[in-house]
Amino acid sequence: MVSESVSTTGGVMAAFKLLITCREALDLLGDDFDRSLPRGKSLALRLHLYLCQNCREYRKTYRTSTELVHSLAEESGIEPGAPLSEEMIRRILAARTEPPRASTEGVSSS
């Protein structure tokens, strides 16, 4: 049985506003972790994550990466969000352009 509020045009439109794309969900993740999302957007994100396994997996990776960055920053005494040095930027860009290294683990030389 369809509830009366959803059976009206306004209710249907309100329900559709809760449906967001994967891109929109990913854009909301940072604010979600900071707990700064407005209630409606938070609800839309929760609904999307309930329905989308790929975004749930991405969220886990995002959370792990964020926690890693914060712990490394804390260990090194660097404030998260602090500007990167020119040397650090150069090294990051160099690492992005290097081809992946082939693993030689478990390969015999015979």
Tab-separated table of N, CA and C in Angstrom:
chain	number	residue	atom	x	y	z
A	1	MET	N	0.843	-1.180	0.000
A	1	MET	CA	0.000	0.000	0.000
A	1	MET	C	0.883	1.237	0.000
A	2	VAL	N	0.629	2.157	-0.912
A	2	VAL	CA	1.399	3.388	-1.039
A	2	VAL	C	0.907	4.382	-0.006
A	3	SER	N	1.830	4.979	0.715
A	3	SER	CA	1.413	5.958	1.717
A	3	SER	C	0.833	7.172	1.013
A	4	GLU	N	-0.067	7.851	1.696
A	4	GLU	CA	-0.756	8.990	1.094
A	4	GLU	C	0.210	10.102	0.731
A	5	SER	N	1.258	10.329	1.553
A	5	SER	CA	2.188	11.419	1.274
A	5	SER	C	3.000	11.158	0.019
A	6	VAL	N	3.302	9.893	-0.277
A	6	VAL	CA	4.065	9.572	-1.473
A	6	VAL	C	3.153	9.494	-2.689
A	7	SER	N	1.877	9.244	-2.485
A	7	SER	CA	0.965	9.125	-3.619
A	7	SER	C	0.646	10.481	-4.226
A	8	THR	N	0.897	11.573	-3.528
A	8	THR	CA	0.665	12.897	-4.083
A	8	THR	C	1.857	13.291	-4.939
A	9	THR	N	1.623	14.209	-5.850
A	9	THR	CA	2.704	14.663	-6.731
A	9	THR	C	3.865	15.232	-5.928
A	10	GLY	N	3.579	16.029	-4.914
A	10	GLY	CA	4.637	16.611	-4.088
A	10	GLY	C	5.448	15.552	-3.381
A	11	GLY	N	4.785	14.491	-2.898
A	11	GLY	CA	5.492	13.414	-2.219
A	11	GLY	C	6.401	12.654	-3.143
A	12	VAL	N	5.938	12.420	-4.373
A	12	VAL	CA	6.758	11.723	-5.365
A	12	VAL	C	7.973	12.572	-5.718
A	13	MET	N	7.757	13.863	-5.905
A	13	MET	CA	8.879	14.749	-6.243
A	13	MET	C	9.886	14.798	-5.089
A	14	ALA	N	9.394	14.812	-3.872
A	14	ALA	CA	10.296	14.819	-2.715
A	14	ALA	C	11.103	13.533	-2.661
A	15	ALA	N	10.471	12.417	-2.981
A	15	ALA	CA	11.179	11.134	-2.986
A	15	ALA	C	12.258	11.125	-4.058
A	16	PHE	N	11.965	11.687	-5.243
A	16	PHE	CA	12.962	11.714	-6.313
A	16	PHE	C	14.149	12.610	-5.964
A	17	LYS	N	13.925	13.634	-5.157
A	17	LYS	CA	15.023	14.511	-4.752
A	17	LYS	C	16.040	13.768	-3.898
A	18	LEU	N	15.626	12.677	-3.286
A	18	LEU	CA	16.543	11.885	-2.468
A	18	LEU	C	17.441	11.001	-3.320
A	19	LEU	N	17.081	10.795	-4.575
A	19	LEU	CA	17.888	9.943	-5.450
A	19	LEU	C	18.997	10.782	-6.065
A	20	ILE	N	20.229	10.440	-5.739
A	20	ILE	CA	21.377	11.171	-6.269
A	20	ILE	C	22.260	10.222	-7.059
A	21	THR	N	23.098	10.788	-7.908
A	21	THR	CA	24.015	9.986	-8.724
A	21	THR	C	25.248	9.614	-7.904
A	22	CYS	N	26.013	8.698	-8.435
A	22	CYS	CA	27.272	8.314	-7.779
A	22	CYS	C	28.190	9.525	-7.649
A	23	ARG	N	28.270	10.341	-8.684
A	23	ARG	CA	29.135	11.527	-8.651
A	23	ARG	C	28.712	12.464	-7.519
A	24	GLU	N	27.394	12.675	-7.397
A	24	GLU	CA	26.895	13.538	-6.331
A	24	GLU	C	27.197	12.934	-4.964
A	25	ALA	N	27.060	11.630	-4.841
A	25	ALA	CA	27.348	10.955	-3.571
A	25	ALA	C	28.819	11.137	-3.200
A	26	LEU	N	29.708	10.958	-4.165
A	26	LEU	CA	31.140	11.094	-3.884
A	26	LEU	C	31.492	12.522	-3.490
A	27	ASP	N	30.808	13.492	-4.101
A	27	ASP	CA	31.057	14.891	-3.748
A	27	ASP	C	30.637	15.205	-2.311
A	28	LEU	N	29.717	14.428	-1.763
A	28	LEU	CA	29.208	14.678	-0.417
A	28	LEU	C	30.012	13.965	0.683
A	29	LEU	N	30.878	13.032	0.296
A	29	LEU	CA	31.556	12.213	1.303
A	29	LEU	C	32.384	13.015	2.302
A	30	GLY	N	33.150	13.976	1.836
A	30	GLY	CA	33.992	14.756	2.735
A	30	GLY	C	33.176	15.467	3.797
A	31	ASP	N	32.093	16.106	3.380
A	31	ASP	CA	31.229	16.794	4.340
A	31	ASP	C	30.531	15.802	5.255
A	32	ASP	N	30.260	14.594	4.744
A	32	ASP	CA	29.633	13.577	5.565
A	32	ASP	C	30.573	13.162	6.703
A	33	PHE	N	31.850	12.986	6.402
A	33	PHE	CA	32.807	12.612	7.445
A	33	PHE	C	32.986	13.735	8.459
A	34	ASP	N	32.857	14.970	8.000
A	34	ASP	CA	32.964	16.125	8.899
A	34	ASP	C	31.659	16.385	9.647
A	35	ARG	N	30.645	15.631	9.303
A	35	ARG	CA	29.300	15.794	9.887
A	35	ARG	C	28.751	17.193	9.655
A	36	SER	N	29.033	17.746	8.477
A	36	SER	CA	28.553	19.094	8.174
A	36	SER	C	27.508	19.105	7.058
A	37	LEU	N	26.991	17.937	6.702
A	37	LEU	CA	25.955	17.884	5.670
A	37	LEU	C	24.602	18.291	6.242
A	38	PRO	N	23.846	19.079	5.487
A	38	PRO	CA	22.467	19.350	5.901
A	38	PRO	C	21.680	18.036	5.937
A	39	ARG	N	20.633	18.004	6.713
A	39	ARG	CA	19.875	16.778	6.939
A	39	ARG	C	19.387	16.124	5.643
A	40	GLY	N	18.849	16.904	4.716
A	40	GLY	CA	18.329	16.349	3.471
A	40	GLY	C	19.412	15.689	2.632
A	41	LYS	N	20.575	16.343	2.538
A	41	LYS	CA	21.680	15.772	1.761
A	41	LYS	C	22.236	14.530	2.444
A	42	SER	N	22.278	14.559	3.764
A	42	SER	CA	22.745	13.394	4.510
A	42	SER	C	21.823	12.202	4.264
A	43	LEU	N	20.533	12.440	4.273
A	43	LEU	CA	19.565	11.378	4.016
A	43	LEU	C	19.713	10.842	2.598
A	44	ALA	N	19.890	11.748	1.629
A	44	ALA	CA	20.070	11.327	0.235
A	44	ALA	C	21.330	10.470	0.091
A	45	LEU	N	22.413	10.874	0.763
A	45	LEU	CA	23.654	10.098	0.712
A	45	LEU	C	23.462	8.731	1.342
A	46	ARG	N	22.819	8.677	2.493
A	46	ARG	CA	22.572	7.391	3.156
A	46	ARG	C	21.761	6.459	2.268
A	47	LEU	N	20.731	6.999	1.610
A	47	LEU	CA	19.917	6.191	0.712
A	47	LEU	C	20.758	5.681	-0.452
A	48	HIS	N	21.576	6.556	-1.024
A	48	HIS	CA	22.416	6.149	-2.154
A	48	HIS	C	23.386	5.054	-1.729
A	49	LEU	N	24.024	5.226	-0.580
A	49	LEU	CA	24.979	4.225	-0.106
A	49	LEU	C	24.287	2.892	0.188
A	50	TYR	N	23.062	2.942	0.632
A	50	TYR	CA	22.295	1.715	0.876
A	50	TYR	C	22.058	0.971	-0.437
A	51	LEU	N	21.830	1.727	-1.502
A	51	LEU	CA	21.485	1.126	-2.796
A	51	LEU	C	22.698	0.799	-3.670
A	52	CYS	N	23.837	1.421	-3.424
A	52	CYS	CA	24.971	1.323	-4.353
A	52	CYS	C	26.206	0.711	-3.675
A	53	GLN	N	26.492	-0.532	-4.001
A	53	GLN	CA	27.640	-1.219	-3.403
A	53	GLN	C	28.958	-0.574	-3.814
A	54	ASN	N	29.068	-0.114	-5.063
A	54	ASN	CA	30.317	0.510	-5.508
A	54	ASN	C	30.649	1.746	-4.675
A	55	CYS	N	29.643	2.546	-4.380
A	55	CYS	CA	29.888	3.742	-3.570
A	55	CYS	C	30.175	3.383	-2.120
A	56	ARG	N	29.586	2.314	-1.619
A	56	ARG	CA	29.918	1.864	-0.257
A	56	ARG	C	31.378	1.450	-0.195
A	57	GLU	N	31.858	0.732	-1.210
A	57	GLU	CA	33.265	0.320	-1.242
A	57	GLU	C	34.180	1.533	-1.363
A	58	TYR	N	33.800	2.485	-2.215
A	58	TYR	CA	34.601	3.695	-2.372
A	58	TYR	C	34.667	4.454	-1.045
A	59	ARG	N	33.551	4.516	-0.323
A	59	ARG	CA	33.491	5.205	0.960
A	59	ARG	C	34.460	4.572	1.959
A	60	LYS	N	34.531	3.245	1.960
A	60	LYS	CA	35.485	2.564	2.853
A	60	LYS	C	36.919	2.967	2.517
A	61	THR	N	37.242	2.973	1.233
A	61	THR	CA	38.579	3.358	0.783
A	61	THR	C	38.861	4.813	1.129
A	62	TYR	N	37.877	5.664	0.909
A	62	TYR	CA	38.015	7.091	1.215
A	62	TYR	C	38.282	7.287	2.705
A	63	ARG	N	37.515	6.596	3.533
A	63	ARG	CA	37.688	6.716	4.982
A	63	ARG	C	39.088	6.242	5.396
A	64	THR	N	39.518	5.103	4.862
A	64	THR	CA	40.837	4.563	5.198
A	64	THR	C	41.933	5.531	4.765
A	65	SER	N	41.822	6.075	3.564
A	65	SER	CA	42.817	7.025	3.063
A	65	SER	C	42.876	8.274	3.923
A	66	THR	N	41.713	8.792	4.282
A	66	THR	CA	41.646	9.993	5.109
A	66	THR	C	42.273	9.741	6.478
A	67	GLU	N	41.954	8.604	7.079
A	67	GLU	CA	42.529	8.271	8.380
A	67	GLU	C	44.037	8.103	8.290
A	68	LEU	N	44.515	7.509	7.201
A	68	LEU	CA	45.951	7.329	6.998
A	68	LEU	C	46.659	8.672	6.872
A	69	VAL	N	46.097	9.568	6.081
A	69	VAL	CA	46.703	10.890	5.909
A	69	VAL	C	46.770	11.627	7.247
A	70	HIS	N	45.691	11.557	8.009
A	70	HIS	CA	45.679	12.247	9.302
A	70	HIS	C	46.688	11.638	10.270
A	71	SER	N	46.801	10.313	10.280
A	71	SER	CA	47.760	9.695	11.202
A	71	SER	C	49.198	9.990	10.775
A	72	LEU	N	49.471	9.980	9.475
A	72	LEU	CA	50.823	10.311	9.009
A	72	LEU	C	51.162	11.762	9.294
A	73	ALA	N	50.185	12.631	9.107
A	73	ALA	CA	50.411	14.049	9.395
A	73	ALA	C	50.693	14.247	10.876
A	74	GLU	N	49.948	13.557	11.706
A	74	GLU	CA	50.141	13.671	13.151
A	74	GLU	C	51.521	13.163	13.557
A	75	GLU	N	51.930	12.025	12.994
A	75	GLU	CA	53.239	11.454	13.323
A	75	GLU	C	54.381	12.354	12.879
A	76	SER	N	54.197	13.025	11.739
A	76	SER	CA	55.283	13.851	11.210
A	76	SER	C	55.202	15.296	11.683
A	77	GLY	N	54.138	15.631	12.413
A	77	GLY	CA	54.011	16.994	12.918
A	77	GLY	C	53.508	17.982	11.885
A	78	ILE	N	52.994	17.487	10.776
A	78	ILE	CA	52.456	18.356	9.728
A	78	ILE	C	50.966	18.517	9.960
A	79	GLU	N	50.501	19.731	9.859
A	79	GLU	CA	49.072	20.012	10.024
A	79	GLU	C	48.322	19.560	8.763
A	80	PRO	N	47.274	18.697	8.922
A	80	PRO	CA	46.486	18.315	7.740
A	80	PRO	C	45.937	19.565	7.057
A	81	GLY	N	46.079	19.608	5.762
A	81	GLY	CA	45.613	20.759	4.999
A	81	GLY	C	46.669	21.829	4.822
A	82	ALA	N	47.846	21.649	5.446
A	82	ALA	CA	48.924	22.619	5.290
A	82	ALA	C	49.431	22.566	3.850
A	83	PRO	N	49.895	23.690	3.333
A	83	PRO	CA	50.402	23.697	1.962
A	83	PRO	C	51.610	22.771	1.809
A	84	LEU	N	51.697	22.140	0.666
A	84	LEU	CA	52.824	21.252	0.382
A	84	LEU	C	54.020	22.061	-0.086
A	85	SER	N	55.205	21.583	0.238
A	85	SER	CA	56.424	22.247	-0.229
A	85	SER	C	56.577	21.973	-1.724
A	86	GLU	N	57.367	22.807	-2.370
A	86	GLU	CA	57.638	22.616	-3.802
A	86	GLU	C	58.261	21.243	-4.056
A	87	GLU	N	59.143	20.816	-3.167
A	87	GLU	CA	59.796	19.510	-3.296
A	87	GLU	C	58.776	18.379	-3.232
A	88	MET	N	57.829	18.474	-2.299
A	88	MET	CA	56.807	17.441	-2.161
A	88	MET	C	55.919	17.390	-3.420
A	89	ILE	N	55.550	18.533	-3.933
A	89	ILE	CA	54.731	18.579	-5.156
A	89	ILE	C	55.489	17.941	-6.308
A	90	ARG	N	56.775	18.256	-6.433
A	90	ARG	CA	57.601	17.693	-7.510
A	90	ARG	C	57.653	16.173	-7.398
A	91	ARG	N	57.840	15.670	-6.179
A	91	ARG	CA	57.938	14.221	-5.975
A	91	ARG	C	56.608	13.519	-6.273
A	92	ILE	N	55.501	14.132	-5.886
A	92	ILE	CA	54.184	13.546	-6.166
A	92	ILE	C	53.947	13.484	-7.666
A	93	LEU	N	54.236	14.583	-8.364
A	93	LEU	CA	54.035	14.603	-9.816
A	93	LEU	C	54.962	13.608	-10.516
A	94	ALA	N	56.184	13.471	-10.039
A	94	ALA	CA	57.113	12.506	-10.630
A	94	ALA	C	56.608	11.083	-10.429
A	95	ALA	N	56.076	10.797	-9.260
A	95	ALA	CA	55.560	9.449	-8.976
A	95	ALA	C	54.353	9.130	-9.852
A	96	ARG	N	53.558	10.124	-10.165
A	96	ARG	CA	52.378	9.895	-11.014
A	96	ARG	C	52.766	9.557	-12.440
A	97	THR	N	53.898	10.048	-12.920
A	97	THR	CA	54.278	9.823	-14.309
A	97	THR	C	55.164	8.608	-14.491
A	98	GLU	N	55.669	8.046	-13.381
A	98	GLU	CA	56.502	6.851	-13.479
A	98	GLU	C	55.640	5.644	-13.801
A	99	PRO	N	56.128	4.760	-14.682
A	99	PRO	CA	55.368	3.526	-14.938
A	99	PRO	C	55.386	2.646	-13.693
A	100	PRO	N	54.356	1.832	-13.505
A	100	PRO	CA	54.344	0.938	-12.345
A	100	PRO	C	55.538	0.018	-12.356
A	101	ARG	N	56.074	-0.252	-11.188
A	101	ARG	CA	57.225	-1.153	-11.080
A	101	ARG	C	56.712	-2.584	-11.106
A	102	ALA	N	57.376	-3.427	-11.894
A	102	ALA	CA	57.021	-4.842	-11.948
A	102	ALA	C	57.540	-5.529	-10.704
A	103	SER	N	56.718	-6.373	-10.139
A	103	SER	CA	57.123	-7.115	-8.943
A	103	SER	C	57.990	-8.281	-9.369
A	104	THR	N	59.114	-8.443	-8.689
A	104	THR	CA	60.000	-9.592	-8.985
A	104	THR	C	59.870	-10.641	-7.902
A	105	GLU	N	58.940	-10.419	-6.976
A	105	GLU	CA	58.737	-11.361	-5.886
A	105	GLU	C	58.199	-12.669	-6.429
A	106	GLY	N	58.803	-13.755	-6.050
A	106	GLY	CA	58.332	-15.089	-6.455
A	106	GLY	C	58.733	-15.485	-7.872
A	107	VAL	N	59.572	-14.660	-8.529
A	107	VAL	CA	60.013	-14.974	-9.889
A	107	VAL	C	61.420	-15.532	-9.809
A	108	SER	N	61.604	-16.708	-10.394
A	108	SER	CA	62.949	-17.308	-10.365
A	108	SER	C	63.774	-16.720	-11.490
A	109	SER	N	65.077	-16.672	-11.297
A	109	SER	CA	65.974	-16.093	-12.295
A	109	SER	C	66.528	-17.138	-13.243
A	110	SER	N	65.992	-18.336	-13.248
A	110	SER	CA	66.522	-19.378	-14.124
A	110	SER	C	65.893	-19.369	-15.477
